[in-house]
Short mmCIF file of C-alpha atoms in Angstrom, two decimals:
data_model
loop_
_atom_site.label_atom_id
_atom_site.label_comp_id
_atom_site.label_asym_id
_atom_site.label_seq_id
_atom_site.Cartn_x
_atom_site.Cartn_y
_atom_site.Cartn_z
CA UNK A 1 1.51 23.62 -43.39
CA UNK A 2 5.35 23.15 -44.02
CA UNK A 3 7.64 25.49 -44.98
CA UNK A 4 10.12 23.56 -46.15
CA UNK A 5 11.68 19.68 -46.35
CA UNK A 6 12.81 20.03 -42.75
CA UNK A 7 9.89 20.92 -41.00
CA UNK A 8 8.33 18.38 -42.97
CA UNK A 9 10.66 15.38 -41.62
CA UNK A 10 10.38 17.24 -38.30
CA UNK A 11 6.93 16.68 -38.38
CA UNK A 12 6.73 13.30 -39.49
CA UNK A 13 9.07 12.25 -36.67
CA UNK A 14 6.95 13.99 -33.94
CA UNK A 15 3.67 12.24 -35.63
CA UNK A 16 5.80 8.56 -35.42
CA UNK A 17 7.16 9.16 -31.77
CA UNK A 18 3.44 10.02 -31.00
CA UNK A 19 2.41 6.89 -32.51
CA UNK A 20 5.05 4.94 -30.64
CA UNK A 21 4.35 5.95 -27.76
CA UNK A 22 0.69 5.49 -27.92
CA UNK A 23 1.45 1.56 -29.02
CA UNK A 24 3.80 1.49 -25.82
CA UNK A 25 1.02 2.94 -23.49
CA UNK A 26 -1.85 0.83 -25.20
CA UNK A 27 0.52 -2.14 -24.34
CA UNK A 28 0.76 -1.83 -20.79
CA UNK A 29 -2.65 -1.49 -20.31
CA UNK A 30 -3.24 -4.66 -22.10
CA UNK A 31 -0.63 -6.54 -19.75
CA UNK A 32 -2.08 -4.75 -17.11
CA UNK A 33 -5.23 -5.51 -17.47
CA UNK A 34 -4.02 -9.10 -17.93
CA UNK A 35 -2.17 -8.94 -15.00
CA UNK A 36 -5.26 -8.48 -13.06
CA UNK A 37 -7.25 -10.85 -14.45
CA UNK A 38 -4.65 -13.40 -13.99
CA UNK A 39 -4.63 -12.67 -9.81
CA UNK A 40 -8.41 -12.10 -9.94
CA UNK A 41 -8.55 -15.89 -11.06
CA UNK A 42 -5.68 -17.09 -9.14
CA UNK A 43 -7.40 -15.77 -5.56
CA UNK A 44 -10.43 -17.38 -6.35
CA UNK A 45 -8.48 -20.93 -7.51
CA UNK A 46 -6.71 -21.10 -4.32
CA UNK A 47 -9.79 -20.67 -2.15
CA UNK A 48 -10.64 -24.22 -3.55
CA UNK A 49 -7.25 -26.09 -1.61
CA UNK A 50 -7.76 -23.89 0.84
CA UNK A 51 -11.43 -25.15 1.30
CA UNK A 52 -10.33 -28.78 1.39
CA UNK A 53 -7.28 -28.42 3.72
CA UNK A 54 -10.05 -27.48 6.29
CA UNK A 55 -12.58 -29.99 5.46
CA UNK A 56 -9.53 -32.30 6.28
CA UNK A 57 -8.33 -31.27 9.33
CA UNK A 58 -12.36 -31.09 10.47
CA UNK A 59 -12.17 -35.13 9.71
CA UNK A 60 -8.70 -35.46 11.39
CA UNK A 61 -10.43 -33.73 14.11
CA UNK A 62 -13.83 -35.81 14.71
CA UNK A 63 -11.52 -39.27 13.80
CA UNK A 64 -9.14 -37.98 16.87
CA UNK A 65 -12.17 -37.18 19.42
CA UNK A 66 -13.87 -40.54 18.52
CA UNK A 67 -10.46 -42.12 19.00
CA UNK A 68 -10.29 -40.30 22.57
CA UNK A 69 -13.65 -41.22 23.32
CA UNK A 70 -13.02 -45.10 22.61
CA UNK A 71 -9.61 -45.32 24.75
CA UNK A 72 -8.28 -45.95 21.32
CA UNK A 73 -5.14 -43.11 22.39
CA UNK A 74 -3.59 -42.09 25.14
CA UNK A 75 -4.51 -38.71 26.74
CA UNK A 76 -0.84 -36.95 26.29
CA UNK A 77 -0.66 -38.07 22.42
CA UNK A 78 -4.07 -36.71 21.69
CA UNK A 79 -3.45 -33.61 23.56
CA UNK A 80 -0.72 -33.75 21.82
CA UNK A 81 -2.21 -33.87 18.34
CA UNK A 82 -4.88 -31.52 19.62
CA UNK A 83 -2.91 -28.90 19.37
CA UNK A 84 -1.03 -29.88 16.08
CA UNK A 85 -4.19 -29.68 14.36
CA UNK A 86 -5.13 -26.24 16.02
CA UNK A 87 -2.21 -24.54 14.96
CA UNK A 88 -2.42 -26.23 11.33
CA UNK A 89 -5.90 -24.41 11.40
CA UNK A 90 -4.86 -21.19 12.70
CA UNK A 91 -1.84 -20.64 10.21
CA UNK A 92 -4.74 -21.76 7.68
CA UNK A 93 -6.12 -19.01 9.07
CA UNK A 94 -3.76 -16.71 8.46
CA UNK A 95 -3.38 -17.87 4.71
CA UNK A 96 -7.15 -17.74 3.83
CA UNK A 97 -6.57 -13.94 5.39
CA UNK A 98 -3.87 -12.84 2.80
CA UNK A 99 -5.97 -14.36 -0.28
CA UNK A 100 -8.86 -12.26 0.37
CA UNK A 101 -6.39 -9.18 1.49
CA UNK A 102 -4.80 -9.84 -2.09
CA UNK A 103 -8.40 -9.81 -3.61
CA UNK A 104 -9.23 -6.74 -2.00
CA UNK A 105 -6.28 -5.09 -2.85
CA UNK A 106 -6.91 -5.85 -6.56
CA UNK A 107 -10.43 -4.45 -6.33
CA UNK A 108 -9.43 -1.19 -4.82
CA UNK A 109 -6.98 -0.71 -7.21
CA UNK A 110 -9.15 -1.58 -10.23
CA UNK A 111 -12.37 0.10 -9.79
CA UNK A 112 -13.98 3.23 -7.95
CA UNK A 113 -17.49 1.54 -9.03
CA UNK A 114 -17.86 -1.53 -6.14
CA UNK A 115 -19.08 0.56 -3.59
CA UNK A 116 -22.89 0.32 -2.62
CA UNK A 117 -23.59 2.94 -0.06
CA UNK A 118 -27.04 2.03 2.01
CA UNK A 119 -28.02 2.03 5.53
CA UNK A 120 -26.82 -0.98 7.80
CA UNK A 121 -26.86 -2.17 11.21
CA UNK A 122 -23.44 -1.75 12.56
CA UNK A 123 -24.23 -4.31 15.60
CA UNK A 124 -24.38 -7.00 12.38
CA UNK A 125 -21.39 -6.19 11.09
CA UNK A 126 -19.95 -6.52 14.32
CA UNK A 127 -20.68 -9.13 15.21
CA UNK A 128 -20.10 -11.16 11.98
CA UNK A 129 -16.03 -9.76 12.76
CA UNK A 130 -16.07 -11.02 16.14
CA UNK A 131 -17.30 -14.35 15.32
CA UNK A 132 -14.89 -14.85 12.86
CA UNK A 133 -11.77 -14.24 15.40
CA UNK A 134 -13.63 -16.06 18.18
CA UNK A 135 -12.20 -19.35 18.63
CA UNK A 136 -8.20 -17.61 17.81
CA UNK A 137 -8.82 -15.43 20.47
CA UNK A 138 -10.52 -18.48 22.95
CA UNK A 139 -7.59 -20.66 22.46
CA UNK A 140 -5.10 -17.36 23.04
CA UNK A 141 -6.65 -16.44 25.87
CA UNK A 142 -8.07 -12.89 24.91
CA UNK A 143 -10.85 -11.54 26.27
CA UNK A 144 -13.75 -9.85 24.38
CA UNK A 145 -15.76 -6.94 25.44
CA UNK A 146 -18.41 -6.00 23.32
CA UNK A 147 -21.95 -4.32 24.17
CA UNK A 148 -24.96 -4.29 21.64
CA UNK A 149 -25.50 -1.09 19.68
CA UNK A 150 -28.34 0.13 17.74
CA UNK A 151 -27.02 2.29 15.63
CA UNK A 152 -26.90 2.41 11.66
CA UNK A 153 -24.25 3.78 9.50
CA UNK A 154 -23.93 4.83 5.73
CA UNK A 155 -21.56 3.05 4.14
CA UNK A 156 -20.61 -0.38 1.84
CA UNK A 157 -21.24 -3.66 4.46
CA UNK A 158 -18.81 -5.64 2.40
CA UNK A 159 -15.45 -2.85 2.65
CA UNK A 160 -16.41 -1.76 6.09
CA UNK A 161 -16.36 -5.86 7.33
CA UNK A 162 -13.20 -6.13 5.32
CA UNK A 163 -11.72 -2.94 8.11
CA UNK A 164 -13.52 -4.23 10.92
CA UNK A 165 -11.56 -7.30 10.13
CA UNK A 166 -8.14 -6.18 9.13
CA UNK A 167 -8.16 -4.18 12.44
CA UNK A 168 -9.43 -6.97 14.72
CA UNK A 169 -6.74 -9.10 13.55
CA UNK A 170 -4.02 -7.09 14.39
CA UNK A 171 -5.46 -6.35 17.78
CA UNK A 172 -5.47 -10.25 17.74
CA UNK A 173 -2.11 -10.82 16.19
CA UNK A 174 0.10 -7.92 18.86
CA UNK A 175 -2.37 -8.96 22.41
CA UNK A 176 -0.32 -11.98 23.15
CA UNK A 177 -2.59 -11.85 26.00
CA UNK A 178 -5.48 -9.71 27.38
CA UNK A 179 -8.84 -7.98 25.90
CA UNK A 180 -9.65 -6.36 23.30
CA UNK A 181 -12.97 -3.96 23.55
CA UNK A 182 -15.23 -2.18 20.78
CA UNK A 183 -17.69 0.59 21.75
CA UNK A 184 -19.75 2.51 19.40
CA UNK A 185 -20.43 5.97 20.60
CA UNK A 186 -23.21 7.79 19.08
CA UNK A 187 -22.99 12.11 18.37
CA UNK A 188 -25.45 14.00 17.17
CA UNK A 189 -23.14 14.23 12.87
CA UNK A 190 -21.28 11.49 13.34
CA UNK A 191 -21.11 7.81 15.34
CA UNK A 192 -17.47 6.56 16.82
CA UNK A 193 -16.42 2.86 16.83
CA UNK A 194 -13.42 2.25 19.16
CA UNK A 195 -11.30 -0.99 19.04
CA UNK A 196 -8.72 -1.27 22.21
CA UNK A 197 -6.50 -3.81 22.68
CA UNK A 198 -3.60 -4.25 25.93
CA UNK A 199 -1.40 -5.69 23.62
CA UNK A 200 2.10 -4.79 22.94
CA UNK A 201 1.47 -1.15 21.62
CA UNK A 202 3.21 0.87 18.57
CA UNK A 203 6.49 2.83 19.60
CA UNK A 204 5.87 6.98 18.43
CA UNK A 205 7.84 7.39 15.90
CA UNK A 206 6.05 4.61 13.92
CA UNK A 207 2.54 6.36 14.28
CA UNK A 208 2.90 8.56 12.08
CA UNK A 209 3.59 6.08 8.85
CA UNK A 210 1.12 3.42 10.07
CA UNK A 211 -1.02 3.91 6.95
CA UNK A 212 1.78 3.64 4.44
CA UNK A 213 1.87 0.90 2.32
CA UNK A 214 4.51 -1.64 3.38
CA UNK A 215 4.97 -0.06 6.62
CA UNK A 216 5.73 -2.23 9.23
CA UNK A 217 7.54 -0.11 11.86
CA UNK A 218 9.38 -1.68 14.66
CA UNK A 219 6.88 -4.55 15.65
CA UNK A 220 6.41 -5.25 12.35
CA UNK A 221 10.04 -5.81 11.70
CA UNK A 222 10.07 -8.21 14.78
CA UNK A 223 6.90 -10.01 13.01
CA UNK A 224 8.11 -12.04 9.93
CA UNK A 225 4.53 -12.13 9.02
CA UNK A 226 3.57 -8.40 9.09
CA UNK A 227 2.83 -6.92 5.53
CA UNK A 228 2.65 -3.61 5.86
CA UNK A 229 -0.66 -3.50 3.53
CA UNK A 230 -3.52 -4.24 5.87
CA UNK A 231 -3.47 -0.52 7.48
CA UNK A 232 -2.79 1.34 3.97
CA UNK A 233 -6.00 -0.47 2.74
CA UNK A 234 -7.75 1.09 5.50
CA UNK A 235 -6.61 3.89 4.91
CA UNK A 236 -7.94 3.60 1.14
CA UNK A 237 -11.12 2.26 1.66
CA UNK A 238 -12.22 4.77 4.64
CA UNK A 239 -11.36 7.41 2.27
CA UNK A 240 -13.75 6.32 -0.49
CA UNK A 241 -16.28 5.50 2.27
CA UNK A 242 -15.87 8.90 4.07
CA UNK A 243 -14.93 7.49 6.82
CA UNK A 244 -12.09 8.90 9.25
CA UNK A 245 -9.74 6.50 10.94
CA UNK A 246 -6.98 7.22 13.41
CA UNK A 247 -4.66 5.60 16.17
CA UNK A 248 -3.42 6.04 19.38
CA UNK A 249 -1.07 3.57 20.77
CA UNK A 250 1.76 3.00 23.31
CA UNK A 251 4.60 0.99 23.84
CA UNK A 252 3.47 -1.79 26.52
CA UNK A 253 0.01 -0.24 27.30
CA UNK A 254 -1.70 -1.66 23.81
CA UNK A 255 -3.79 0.13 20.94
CA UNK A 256 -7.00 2.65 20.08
CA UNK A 257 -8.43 2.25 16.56
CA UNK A 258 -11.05 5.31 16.16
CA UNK A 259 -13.37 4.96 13.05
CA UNK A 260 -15.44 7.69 12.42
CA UNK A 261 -18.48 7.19 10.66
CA UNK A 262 -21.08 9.65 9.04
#
């Protein structure tokens, strides 16, 4: 109770700054919540173009080799638009990779709740990854060395593909030309997954911040494309997964991804 007129006013002022403040907070979460929705939608919208642009430049590609086949072009201009229409697809590629890094983003940061831990076959997953970066890495050039496993894990198939494939790619994107290995090594507590690449490497003093988000270090810098978010969500998701995840890498000599999972 209130001793007086002042503590009174005092009062009523701490009670409406309270009140403001809640409105202010309440607010936010609205537009944030919003906000959210709005990119949740706008990821899955896009995936529609992004859906036709290939079923277009499929057609382009079967009317060109039926073209070829009939003497209907010369060899040079279909070579030619050969390889127009391979690196449409690639840098297709690459876009239909940042929507569904955007989308996972989102989720991570939205919800603790989309994980469902059960027992899979890691040779699966593995091979689903691979096959997705096959025909980049037959037109670059890249070698793949990969041996089947037996070996099951604990852990979400969806968010451990979505690492598998964020790592492959940049072992993809900085091997210019080269291999790229995985081995699985099974221990007694835990089973290793090791992705090498001969690529261009990661200088030391960018090791360190690899798994910050928007770090792109020194061959990042020289990559327009590089984010700077496909590590950090790595990072995130292995740590909900409890999975560890670390790198060694030099300049020139290429990369080591280790995974370690329970």
């Amino acid at each position: 109770e209130t001793e007086d007129v002042t503590e009174e006013l005092l009062g009523q002022l701490v009670e409406n700054a309270n009140i403001e403040r809640q409105l202010t907070l309440n607010t936010a979460a609205r537009q944030q919540s919003e906000m959210k929705d709005y990119y949740a939608k706008w990821v899955h919208q896009i995936k529609t173009p992004i859906a036709g642009l290939q079923l277009l430049l499929q057609m382009e590609r079967s009317e060109l080799e039926e073209a070829e086949s009939k003497d209907e072009i010369t060899e040079e201009l279909y070579v030619k638009q050969l390889q127009n229409l391979t690196d449409v697809e690639e840098e297709l590629f690459r876009i239909e990779e940042y929507v569904g890094m955007a989308l996972q983003y989102q989720r991570i940061n939205s919800t603790a709740n989309d994980y469902i831990l059960k027992q899979i076959s890691l040779d699966t997953v593995i091979r689903e990854v691979i096959h997705k970066y096959a025909k980049i890495m037959i037109r670059r050039k890249i070698r793949m060395h990969y041996e089947k496993t037996e070996a099951t894990v604990i852990s979400d198939e969806k968010w451990l593909s979505f690492v598998l494939e964020q790592l492959l790619s940049n072992a993809v994107k900085y091997t210019p030309e080269g291999e790229i290995s995985i081995e699985v090594q099974e221990e007694p507590q835990h089973i290793w997954l090791e992705i090498r690449d001969t690529g261009i490497g990661i200088a030391p003093e960018d090791l360190p911040r690899i798994f910050e988000k928007g770090f792109t270090g020194y061959n990042g810098r020289s990559d327009k494309k590089a984010s700077g978010i496909g590590l950090y969500l790595c990072k995130r998701v292995c740590d909900r997964l409890g999975h560890g995840i670390s790198i060694t890498s030099a300049p020139g000599e290429g990369t080591t991804v280790f995974l370690k999972l329970g």
